[in-house]
mmCIF file of C-alpha atoms in Angstrom:
data_model
loop_
_atom_site.group_PDB
_atom_site.id
_atom_site.type_symbol
_atom_site.label_atom_id
_atom_site.label_comp_id
_atom_site.label_asym_id
_atom_site.label_seq_id
_atom_site.Cartn_x
_atom_site.Cartn_y
_atom_site.Cartn_z
ATOM 1 C CA UNK A 1 -37.426 -27.851 26.676
ATOM 2 C CA UNK A 2 -35.924 -24.405 27.108
ATOM 3 C CA UNK A 3 -32.170 -24.099 26.939
ATOM 4 C CA UNK A 4 -30.503 -22.193 29.775
ATOM 5 C CA UNK A 5 -29.575 -18.626 28.868
ATOM 6 C CA UNK A 6 -25.871 -19.348 29.351
ATOM 7 C CA UNK A 7 -25.971 -22.164 26.776
ATOM 8 C CA UNK A 8 -27.897 -19.998 24.325
ATOM 9 C CA UNK A 9 -25.350 -17.223 24.771
ATOM 10 C CA UNK A 10 -22.516 -19.667 24.184
ATOM 11 C CA UNK A 11 -24.122 -20.993 20.990
ATOM 12 C CA UNK A 12 -24.714 -17.470 19.727
ATOM 13 C CA UNK A 13 -21.122 -16.463 20.449
ATOM 14 C CA UNK A 14 -19.816 -19.542 18.659
ATOM 15 C CA UNK A 15 -21.961 -18.804 15.638
ATOM 16 C CA UNK A 16 -20.790 -15.223 15.499
ATOM 17 C CA UNK A 17 -17.192 -16.380 15.775
ATOM 18 C CA UNK A 18 -17.668 -18.782 12.884
ATOM 19 C CA UNK A 19 -19.124 -16.041 10.713
ATOM 20 C CA UNK A 20 -16.495 -13.425 11.520
ATOM 21 C CA UNK A 21 -13.313 -15.232 10.686
ATOM 22 C CA UNK A 22 -11.962 -12.383 8.578
ATOM 23 C CA UNK A 23 -8.614 -11.095 9.773
ATOM 24 C CA UNK A 24 -8.551 -7.881 11.782
ATOM 25 C CA UNK A 25 -6.147 -5.316 10.337
ATOM 26 C CA UNK A 26 -4.726 -2.218 11.936
ATOM 27 C CA UNK A 27 -5.627 -0.406 8.710
ATOM 28 C CA UNK A 28 -8.227 -1.251 6.069
ATOM 29 C CA UNK A 29 -8.374 0.611 2.761
ATOM 30 C CA UNK A 30 -11.731 1.335 1.115
ATOM 31 C CA UNK A 31 -12.675 0.403 -2.431
ATOM 32 C CA UNK A 32 -10.804 2.675 -4.840
ATOM 33 C CA UNK A 33 -13.298 5.192 -6.233
ATOM 34 C CA UNK A 34 -11.593 7.443 -8.778
ATOM 35 C CA UNK A 35 -10.916 10.253 -8.064
ATOM 36 C CA UNK A 36 -12.861 10.463 -4.823
ATOM 37 C CA UNK A 37 -10.551 8.576 -2.485
ATOM 38 C CA UNK A 38 -7.662 7.334 -4.630
ATOM 39 C CA UNK A 39 -5.814 7.774 -7.909
ATOM 40 C CA UNK A 40 -4.582 5.068 -10.269
ATOM 41 C CA UNK A 41 -1.117 5.114 -11.808
ATOM 42 C CA UNK A 42 -0.485 2.237 -14.180
ATOM 43 C CA UNK A 43 -1.393 -0.977 -12.377
ATOM 44 C CA UNK A 44 -1.545 0.512 -8.874
ATOM 45 C CA UNK A 45 -4.143 2.336 -6.804
ATOM 46 C CA UNK A 46 -2.600 5.052 -4.635
ATOM 47 C CA UNK A 47 -4.392 6.297 -1.522
ATOM 48 C CA UNK A 48 -3.584 9.496 0.352
ATOM 49 C CA UNK A 49 -3.966 8.496 3.999
ATOM 50 C CA UNK A 50 -4.400 12.144 5.119
ATOM 51 C CA UNK A 51 -7.278 12.447 2.623
ATOM 52 C CA UNK A 52 -8.894 9.241 3.892
ATOM 53 C CA UNK A 53 -8.504 10.537 7.447
ATOM 54 C CA UNK A 54 -10.229 13.779 6.481
ATOM 55 C CA UNK A 55 -13.058 11.917 4.762
ATOM 56 C CA UNK A 56 -13.483 9.741 7.864
ATOM 57 C CA UNK A 57 -14.087 12.822 10.012
ATOM 58 C CA UNK A 58 -10.514 13.489 11.117
ATOM 59 C CA UNK A 59 -8.457 16.636 10.715
ATOM 60 C CA UNK A 60 -6.396 15.323 7.807
ATOM 61 C CA UNK A 61 -3.382 14.395 9.935
ATOM 62 C CA UNK A 62 -3.650 10.694 10.917
ATOM 63 C CA UNK A 63 -2.804 10.065 14.564
ATOM 64 C CA UNK A 64 -2.577 6.988 16.802
ATOM 65 C CA UNK A 65 -6.046 5.497 17.104
ATOM 66 C CA UNK A 66 -7.280 6.914 13.783
ATOM 67 C CA UNK A 67 -8.513 4.462 11.157
ATOM 68 C CA UNK A 68 -5.902 5.497 8.587
ATOM 69 C CA UNK A 69 -2.880 5.981 10.818
ATOM 70 C CA UNK A 70 0.204 3.915 9.976
ATOM 71 C CA UNK A 71 3.254 4.806 12.105
ATOM 72 C CA UNK A 72 6.430 5.260 10.080
ATOM 73 C CA UNK A 73 9.297 5.447 12.572
ATOM 74 C CA UNK A 74 11.863 2.668 12.491
ATOM 75 C CA UNK A 75 10.897 1.566 15.990
ATOM 76 C CA UNK A 76 7.294 1.120 14.873
ATOM 77 C CA UNK A 77 7.962 -0.696 11.592
ATOM 78 C CA UNK A 78 11.148 -2.667 12.292
ATOM 79 C CA UNK A 79 9.240 -5.947 12.384
ATOM 80 C CA UNK A 80 7.544 -5.222 9.065
ATOM 81 C CA UNK A 81 9.151 -5.744 5.668
ATOM 82 C CA UNK A 82 11.153 -2.587 4.932
ATOM 83 C CA UNK A 83 12.060 -1.902 1.305
ATOM 84 C CA UNK A 84 13.942 1.353 1.852
ATOM 85 C CA UNK A 85 14.738 3.603 4.806
ATOM 86 C CA UNK A 86 17.384 6.157 5.705
ATOM 87 C CA UNK A 87 20.300 4.212 7.231
ATOM 88 C CA UNK A 88 18.945 1.061 5.623
ATOM 89 C CA UNK A 89 20.201 -2.517 5.240
ATOM 90 C CA UNK A 90 18.003 -3.687 8.097
ATOM 91 C CA UNK A 91 17.576 -7.434 8.411
ATOM 92 C CA UNK A 92 15.215 -7.457 11.341
ATOM 93 C CA UNK A 93 12.216 -9.740 11.808
ATOM 94 C CA UNK A 94 10.432 -8.268 8.803
ATOM 95 C CA UNK A 95 13.406 -8.853 6.479
ATOM 96 C CA UNK A 96 14.574 -12.433 7.107
ATOM 97 C CA UNK A 97 17.930 -12.584 5.357
ATOM 98 C CA UNK A 98 17.539 -15.937 3.628
ATOM 99 C CA UNK A 99 14.260 -15.112 1.888
ATOM 100 C CA UNK A 100 14.063 -11.311 1.501
ATOM 101 C CA UNK A 101 16.558 -8.552 0.846
ATOM 102 C CA UNK A 102 17.417 -6.137 3.596
ATOM 103 C CA UNK A 103 16.333 -2.528 3.160
ATOM 104 C CA UNK A 104 17.881 -0.069 0.734
ATOM 105 C CA UNK A 105 19.373 3.112 2.175
ATOM 106 C CA UNK A 106 17.361 6.113 0.960
ATOM 107 C CA UNK A 107 19.254 9.437 0.654
ATOM 108 C CA UNK A 108 18.637 12.332 3.026
ATOM 109 C CA UNK A 109 20.659 15.300 1.796
ATOM 110 C CA UNK A 110 19.163 18.654 2.778
ATOM 111 C CA UNK A 111 18.980 21.827 0.687
ATOM 112 C CA UNK A 112 19.478 20.040 -2.621
ATOM 113 C CA UNK A 113 17.183 18.319 -5.068
ATOM 114 C CA UNK A 114 19.957 16.764 -7.145
ATOM 115 C CA UNK A 115 19.804 13.436 -5.325
ATOM 116 C CA UNK A 116 18.401 10.496 -7.283
ATOM 117 C CA UNK A 117 17.587 7.124 -5.772
ATOM 118 C CA UNK A 118 17.401 3.917 -7.776
ATOM 119 C CA UNK A 119 17.549 0.289 -6.750
ATOM 120 C CA UNK A 120 19.441 -0.261 -10.021
ATOM 121 C CA UNK A 121 22.410 1.839 -8.886
ATOM 122 C CA UNK A 122 22.198 1.987 -5.073
ATOM 123 C CA UNK A 123 24.285 -0.518 -3.076
ATOM 124 C CA UNK A 124 22.270 -3.721 -2.957
ATOM 125 C CA UNK A 125 21.197 -4.806 0.540
ATOM 126 C CA UNK A 126 22.285 -8.166 1.822
ATOM 127 C CA UNK A 127 20.119 -11.266 1.904
ATOM 128 C CA UNK A 128 17.217 -12.455 -0.170
ATOM 129 C CA UNK A 129 17.147 -14.817 -3.126
ATOM 130 C CA UNK A 130 20.179 -14.492 -5.389
ATOM 131 C CA UNK A 131 17.929 -13.931 -8.400
ATOM 132 C CA UNK A 132 17.781 -10.283 -9.419
ATOM 133 C CA UNK A 133 20.276 -9.061 -6.819
ATOM 134 C CA UNK A 134 22.143 -5.949 -7.821
ATOM 135 C CA UNK A 135 19.313 -4.039 -9.474
ATOM 136 C CA UNK A 136 16.200 -4.644 -7.379
ATOM 137 C CA UNK A 137 14.645 -5.482 -4.015
ATOM 138 C CA UNK A 138 13.881 -9.189 -4.005
ATOM 139 C CA UNK A 139 11.947 -11.730 -1.989
ATOM 140 C CA UNK A 140 10.474 -15.149 -2.434
ATOM 141 C CA UNK A 141 6.728 -14.868 -2.968
ATOM 142 C CA UNK A 142 6.050 -17.322 -0.145
ATOM 143 C CA UNK A 143 8.128 -15.363 2.366
ATOM 144 C CA UNK A 144 6.463 -12.085 1.432
ATOM 145 C CA UNK A 145 2.999 -13.605 1.745
ATOM 146 C CA UNK A 146 3.878 -14.932 5.192
ATOM 147 C CA UNK A 147 5.158 -11.514 6.247
ATOM 148 C CA UNK A 148 1.895 -9.806 5.231
ATOM 149 C CA UNK A 149 -0.189 -12.301 7.174
ATOM 150 C CA UNK A 150 -1.141 -15.003 4.685
ATOM 151 C CA UNK A 151 -1.188 -16.109 1.058
ATOM 152 C CA UNK A 152 -4.660 -14.648 0.427
ATOM 153 C CA UNK A 153 -3.931 -11.251 1.936
ATOM 154 C CA UNK A 154 -3.508 -8.176 -0.283
ATOM 155 C CA UNK A 155 -0.028 -6.715 -0.672
ATOM 156 C CA UNK A 156 -0.088 -3.101 0.517
ATOM 157 C CA UNK A 157 2.974 -0.863 0.365
ATOM 158 C CA UNK A 158 3.232 2.172 2.637
ATOM 159 C CA UNK A 159 5.264 5.294 1.875
ATOM 160 C CA UNK A 160 6.412 7.967 4.329
ATOM 161 C CA UNK A 161 6.828 11.330 2.594
ATOM 162 C CA UNK A 162 9.699 13.183 4.285
ATOM 163 C CA UNK A 163 10.670 16.269 2.262
ATOM 164 C CA UNK A 164 11.912 19.571 3.685
ATOM 165 C CA UNK A 165 10.511 22.964 2.752
ATOM 166 C CA UNK A 166 7.109 24.605 2.732
ATOM 167 C CA UNK A 167 6.337 25.356 -0.901
ATOM 168 C CA UNK A 168 5.214 23.197 -3.786
ATOM 169 C CA UNK A 169 7.062 22.090 -6.884
ATOM 170 C CA UNK A 170 9.845 19.649 -7.669
ATOM 171 C CA UNK A 171 12.487 22.037 -6.318
ATOM 172 C CA UNK A 172 10.832 22.108 -2.898
ATOM 173 C CA UNK A 173 8.583 19.448 -1.366
ATOM 174 C CA UNK A 174 7.276 17.514 -4.370
ATOM 175 C CA UNK A 175 9.151 14.586 -5.932
ATOM 176 C CA UNK A 176 9.010 11.986 -8.696
ATOM 177 C CA UNK A 177 8.668 8.240 -8.205
ATOM 178 C CA UNK A 178 8.454 5.161 -10.420
ATOM 179 C CA UNK A 179 8.368 1.433 -9.725
ATOM 180 C CA UNK A 180 8.084 -1.906 -11.466
ATOM 181 C CA UNK A 181 7.234 -5.213 -9.805
ATOM 182 C CA UNK A 182 8.133 -8.375 -11.681
ATOM 183 C CA UNK A 183 6.995 -11.822 -10.620
ATOM 184 C CA UNK A 184 9.102 -14.748 -11.811
ATOM 185 C CA UNK A 185 8.641 -18.475 -11.993
ATOM 186 C CA UNK A 186 12.189 -19.704 -11.490
ATOM 187 C CA UNK A 187 13.413 -23.273 -11.552
ATOM 188 C CA UNK A 188 15.973 -24.555 -9.071
ATOM 189 C CA UNK A 189 18.611 -24.178 -11.778
ATOM 190 C CA UNK A 190 17.763 -20.497 -12.301
ATOM 191 C CA UNK A 191 15.811 -20.809 -15.533
ATOM 192 C CA UNK A 192 12.855 -18.457 -16.013
ATOM 193 C CA UNK A 193 9.704 -20.325 -16.989
ATOM 194 C CA UNK A 194 7.375 -17.346 -16.789
ATOM 195 C CA UNK A 195 7.265 -13.710 -15.659
ATOM 196 C CA UNK A 196 4.805 -10.850 -15.364
ATOM 197 C CA UNK A 197 5.400 -7.162 -14.606
ATOM 198 C CA UNK A 198 3.269 -4.471 -12.969
ATOM 199 C CA UNK A 199 4.027 -0.755 -13.246
ATOM 200 C CA UNK A 200 3.588 2.268 -11.017
ATOM 201 C CA UNK A 201 3.868 4.806 -13.822
ATOM 202 C CA UNK A 202 2.494 8.236 -14.537
ATOM 203 C CA UNK A 203 1.441 7.717 -18.123
ATOM 204 C CA UNK A 204 0.436 4.069 -17.911
ATOM 205 C CA UNK A 205 3.354 2.997 -20.096
ATOM 206 C CA UNK A 206 5.948 0.296 -19.533
ATOM 207 C CA UNK A 207 8.814 2.724 -20.219
ATOM 208 C CA UNK A 208 11.650 3.093 -17.721
ATOM 209 C CA UNK A 209 12.415 6.721 -16.722
ATOM 210 C CA UNK A 210 15.658 8.262 -17.940
ATOM 211 C CA UNK A 211 17.599 9.139 -14.788
ATOM 212 C CA UNK A 212 20.197 11.149 -16.703
ATOM 213 C CA UNK A 213 17.669 13.509 -18.311
ATOM 214 C CA UNK A 214 15.056 14.394 -15.727
ATOM 215 C CA UNK A 215 11.883 16.312 -16.610
ATOM 216 C CA UNK A 216 12.059 20.098 -16.514
ATOM 217 C CA UNK A 217 10.906 21.473 -13.170
ATOM 218 C CA UNK A 218 9.319 24.599 -14.647
ATOM 219 C CA UNK A 219 5.538 24.242 -14.583
ATOM 220 C CA UNK A 220 5.897 20.479 -14.204
ATOM 221 C CA UNK A 221 2.677 18.486 -13.955
ATOM 222 C CA UNK A 222 1.770 14.820 -14.263
ATOM 223 C CA UNK A 223 1.249 15.395 -17.989
ATOM 224 C CA UNK A 224 4.840 16.584 -18.502
ATOM 225 C CA UNK A 225 6.910 14.066 -16.518
ATOM 226 C CA UNK A 226 6.395 10.989 -18.702
ATOM 227 C CA UNK A 227 6.564 7.623 -16.949
ATOM 228 C CA UNK A 228 7.390 9.240 -13.611
ATOM 229 C CA UNK A 229 4.588 9.666 -11.073
ATOM 230 C CA UNK A 230 4.441 13.244 -9.793
ATOM 231 C CA UNK A 231 4.077 13.041 -5.992
ATOM 232 C CA UNK A 232 2.476 16.160 -4.522
ATOM 233 C CA UNK A 233 3.192 17.252 -0.973
ATOM 234 C CA UNK A 234 -0.184 18.954 -0.821
ATOM 235 C CA UNK A 235 -3.622 18.309 -2.294
ATOM 236 C CA UNK A 236 -6.699 20.496 -2.570
ATOM 237 C CA UNK A 237 -9.983 19.449 -1.014
ATOM 238 C CA UNK A 238 -13.449 20.923 -0.728
ATOM 239 C CA UNK A 239 -15.072 21.890 2.553
ATOM 240 C CA UNK A 240 -16.734 18.466 2.457
ATOM 241 C CA UNK A 241 -13.344 16.741 2.279
ATOM 242 C CA UNK A 242 -13.546 15.776 -1.396
ATOM 243 C CA UNK A 243 -10.378 15.732 -3.489
ATOM 244 C CA UNK A 244 -10.501 18.413 -6.195
ATOM 245 C CA UNK A 245 -6.910 18.650 -7.486
ATOM 246 C CA UNK A 246 -3.445 19.936 -6.682
ATOM 247 C CA UNK A 247 -2.069 23.347 -5.655
ATOM 248 C CA UNK A 248 -0.691 25.796 -8.208
ATOM 249 C CA UNK A 249 2.372 27.603 -6.889
ATOM 250 C CA UNK A 250 1.441 26.380 -3.443
ATOM 251 C CA UNK A 251 -2.099 27.754 -3.548
ATOM 252 C CA UNK A 252 -5.406 25.915 -3.938
ATOM 253 C CA UNK A 253 -8.306 27.356 -5.893
ATOM 254 C CA UNK A 254 -10.780 29.615 -4.152
ATOM 255 C CA UNK A 255 -13.279 27.721 -2.035
ATOM 256 C CA UNK A 256 -10.931 24.812 -1.376
ATOM 257 C CA UNK A 257 -8.330 24.109 1.284
ATOM 258 C CA UNK A 258 -4.854 22.612 1.138
ATOM 259 C CA UNK A 259 -4.278 19.303 2.896
ATOM 260 C CA UNK A 260 -0.743 18.089 3.590
ATOM 261 C CA UNK A 261 0.666 14.736 2.485
ATOM 262 C CA UNK A 262 4.197 15.525 3.629
ATOM 263 C CA UNK A 263 3.916 14.008 7.122
ATOM 264 C CA UNK A 264 7.621 13.255 7.619
ATOM 265 C CA UNK A 265 8.495 10.174 9.639
ATOM 266 C CA UNK A 266 5.512 10.523 11.952
ATOM 267 C CA UNK A 267 3.107 8.559 9.777
ATOM 268 C CA UNK A 268 2.714 7.029 6.334
ATOM 269 C CA UNK A 269 1.413 9.437 3.724
ATOM 270 C CA UNK A 270 0.389 6.923 1.072
ATOM 271 C CA UNK A 271 -0.818 3.335 0.784
ATOM 272 C CA UNK A 272 -0.400 1.531 -2.550
ATOM 273 C CA UNK A 273 -2.102 -1.626 -3.807
ATOM 274 C CA UNK A 274 -2.584 -3.452 -7.104
ATOM 275 C CA UNK A 275 -5.523 -5.893 -7.268
ATOM 276 C CA UNK A 276 -3.994 -7.470 -10.381
ATOM 277 C CA UNK A 277 -0.687 -8.045 -8.577
ATOM 278 C CA UNK A 278 -2.583 -9.608 -5.670
ATOM 279 C CA UNK A 279 -4.300 -12.006 -8.065
ATOM 280 C CA UNK A 280 -1.017 -12.989 -9.701
ATOM 281 C CA UNK A 281 0.748 -13.558 -6.379
ATOM 282 C CA UNK A 282 -2.135 -15.697 -5.135
ATOM 283 C CA UNK A 283 -2.238 -17.787 -8.315
ATOM 284 C CA UNK A 284 0.697 -19.959 -7.267
ATOM 285 C CA UNK A 285 2.316 -19.446 -10.680
ATOM 286 C CA UNK A 286 5.281 -17.406 -9.413
ATOM 287 C CA UNK A 287 7.924 -17.891 -6.728
ATOM 288 C CA UNK A 288 10.095 -14.732 -6.831
ATOM 289 C CA UNK A 289 9.076 -11.090 -6.293
ATOM 290 C CA UNK A 290 11.366 -8.369 -7.665
ATOM 291 C CA UNK A 291 10.920 -4.597 -7.228
ATOM 292 C CA UNK A 292 12.671 -1.827 -9.201
ATOM 293 C CA UNK A 293 12.148 1.557 -7.509
ATOM 294 C CA UNK A 294 13.303 5.050 -8.473
ATOM 295 C CA UNK A 295 12.892 8.548 -6.985
ATOM 296 C CA UNK A 296 14.049 11.949 -8.246
ATOM 297 C CA UNK A 297 14.091 15.546 -7.003
ATOM 298 C CA UNK A 298 14.518 14.376 -3.417
ATOM 299 C CA UNK A 299 14.913 17.277 -0.978
ATOM 300 C CA UNK A 300 15.706 16.272 2.601
ATOM 301 C CA UNK A 301 14.489 12.797 1.960
ATOM 302 C CA UNK A 302 14.932 9.831 4.170
ATOM 303 C CA UNK A 303 11.744 8.502 2.569
ATOM 304 C CA UNK A 304 10.618 5.117 3.856
ATOM 305 C CA UNK A 305 8.741 2.355 2.035
ATOM 306 C CA UNK A 306 7.576 -0.903 3.577
ATOM 307 C CA UNK A 307 5.023 -3.707 3.449
ATOM 308 C CA UNK A 308 2.821 -4.634 6.387
ATOM 309 C CA UNK A 309 -0.454 -6.519 6.869
ATOM 310 C CA UNK A 310 -3.415 -4.397 5.779
ATOM 311 C CA UNK A 311 -6.865 -4.924 4.340
ATOM 312 C CA UNK A 312 -8.376 -3.686 1.085
ATOM 313 C CA UNK A 313 -12.121 -3.696 0.543
ATOM 314 C CA UNK A 314 -13.191 -5.578 -2.565
ATOM 315 C CA UNK A 315 -16.312 -5.105 -4.624
ATOM 316 C CA UNK A 316 -18.330 -8.311 -4.590
ATOM 317 C CA UNK A 317 -20.974 -8.302 -7.344
ATOM 318 C CA UNK A 318 -23.783 -10.867 -7.260
ATOM 319 C CA UNK A 319 -22.559 -14.257 -8.447
ATOM 320 C CA UNK A 320 -18.873 -13.512 -7.839
ATOM 321 C CA UNK A 321 -16.705 -16.617 -7.422
ATOM 322 C CA UNK A 322 -13.830 -14.686 -5.853
ATOM 323 C CA UNK A 323 -13.011 -16.570 -2.602
ATOM 324 C CA UNK A 324 -13.158 -13.360 -0.586
ATOM 325 C CA UNK A 325 -16.740 -12.824 -1.754
ATOM 326 C CA UNK A 326 -18.078 -16.282 -0.991
ATOM 327 C CA UNK A 327 -20.166 -16.818 2.163
ATOM 328 C CA UNK A 328 -18.601 -18.691 5.046
ATOM 329 C CA UNK A 329 -20.171 -22.108 5.664
ATOM 330 C CA UNK A 330 -21.611 -22.532 9.153
ATOM 331 C CA UNK A 331 -21.486 -26.033 10.705
ATOM 332 C CA UNK A 332 -24.916 -27.621 11.247
ATOM 333 C CA UNK A 333 -24.700 -27.704 15.081
ATOM 334 C CA UNK A 334 -24.720 -23.935 15.078
ATOM 335 C CA UNK A 335 -28.054 -23.698 13.298
ATOM 336 C CA UNK A 336 -29.834 -22.788 16.537
ATOM 337 C CA UNK A 337 -27.924 -19.529 16.591
ATOM 338 C CA UNK A 338 -28.720 -18.508 13.032
ATOM 339 C CA UNK A 339 -31.941 -16.715 13.898
ATOM 340 C CA UNK A 340 -30.172 -14.525 16.428
ATOM 341 C CA UNK A 341 -27.287 -13.905 14.075
ATOM 342 C CA UNK A 342 -29.666 -13.060 11.266
ATOM 343 C CA UNK A 343 -31.452 -10.498 13.388
ATOM 344 C CA UNK A 344 -28.171 -8.935 14.448
ATOM 345 C CA UNK A 345 -26.918 -8.733 10.892
ATOM 346 C CA UNK A 346 -30.167 -7.827 9.152
ATOM 347 C CA UNK A 347 -29.119 -4.266 8.473
ATOM 348 C CA UNK A 348 -25.925 -5.285 6.724
ATOM 349 C CA UNK A 349 -27.125 -8.410 4.914
ATOM 350 C CA UNK A 350 -27.456 -6.722 1.543
ATOM 351 C CA UNK A 351 -23.999 -5.204 1.406
ATOM 352 C CA UNK A 352 -21.670 -6.555 -1.246
ATOM 353 C CA UNK A 353 -18.432 -5.264 0.211
ATOM 354 C CA UNK A 354 -16.143 -7.474 2.270
ATOM 355 C CA UNK A 355 -12.567 -6.812 3.377
ATOM 356 C CA UNK A 356 -9.916 -9.017 1.831
ATOM 357 C CA UNK A 357 -8.913 -11.629 4.300
ATOM 358 C CA UNK A 358 -6.634 -14.537 4.831
#
């Protein structure tokens, strides 16, 4: 007996729905391939979103509708979890006051690079768990996982680069940044049973930068600034859109072009993720998230940092037991649709890359 076309279509649609349960993200980061599309500093992979836009066929300035566009204005991100923003202390939807801190106020003085920002010395925002308050941005792990869309989702931080000027160097549009995330297992009485830290650092060390003796700005490079991460306003790329290095005195080498990371408050410049931090947060071994964050040589400023739901592609080698790599079981009643689904997906059946999902 032949099934009516409408029933067959319904079965096929149901089967496809069952096999495509991965969460849809507004932005999905590719696998980190050093140094093609990202750089690694300590425990974190750092992506230049303008570079990813260029490599995806764009003009290097992410815009609404582009794959790597993340709006950075307060109106666009107020319902996300804001760590720091000019005129901070927001406790909007993305910063529920009982479980996460509000946002730190990032400085925005123009025509000076003497401003230093540190969660250790800046006025602490209201709210959040009492643990760690006064020197860090804090949240319960459960609340943060809910705010990024689910306990199995990757934690992706976004950073809007908002310096004034047109040159390069720490006295113009470049700056220094450093961060440490510590996960704690706290008891109800405040005792620490366990902790683990993850560093965004320039030399891979666990050292804390000295805010009173900053690196010399003359001929500064990543090799000379110690634990700080040197954040470049511009990068150099080939005609094919491949990252080849950083400008020297504002100029890229012959045969390459300069691409701008300093997008202001129009869009996020960088996305940051640590697979190891994701694994630790998803282990269930920790209940408090604490972030220490520092910036130096800020010029203009008003930099913004926030968390929002995003995807990160994961490499899935044969035999992987990572939950994000395991096939999705299809209920037996849908078996009639498998042939059609198999034909539709034949071209992609041998790929081993799947986006992280809830």
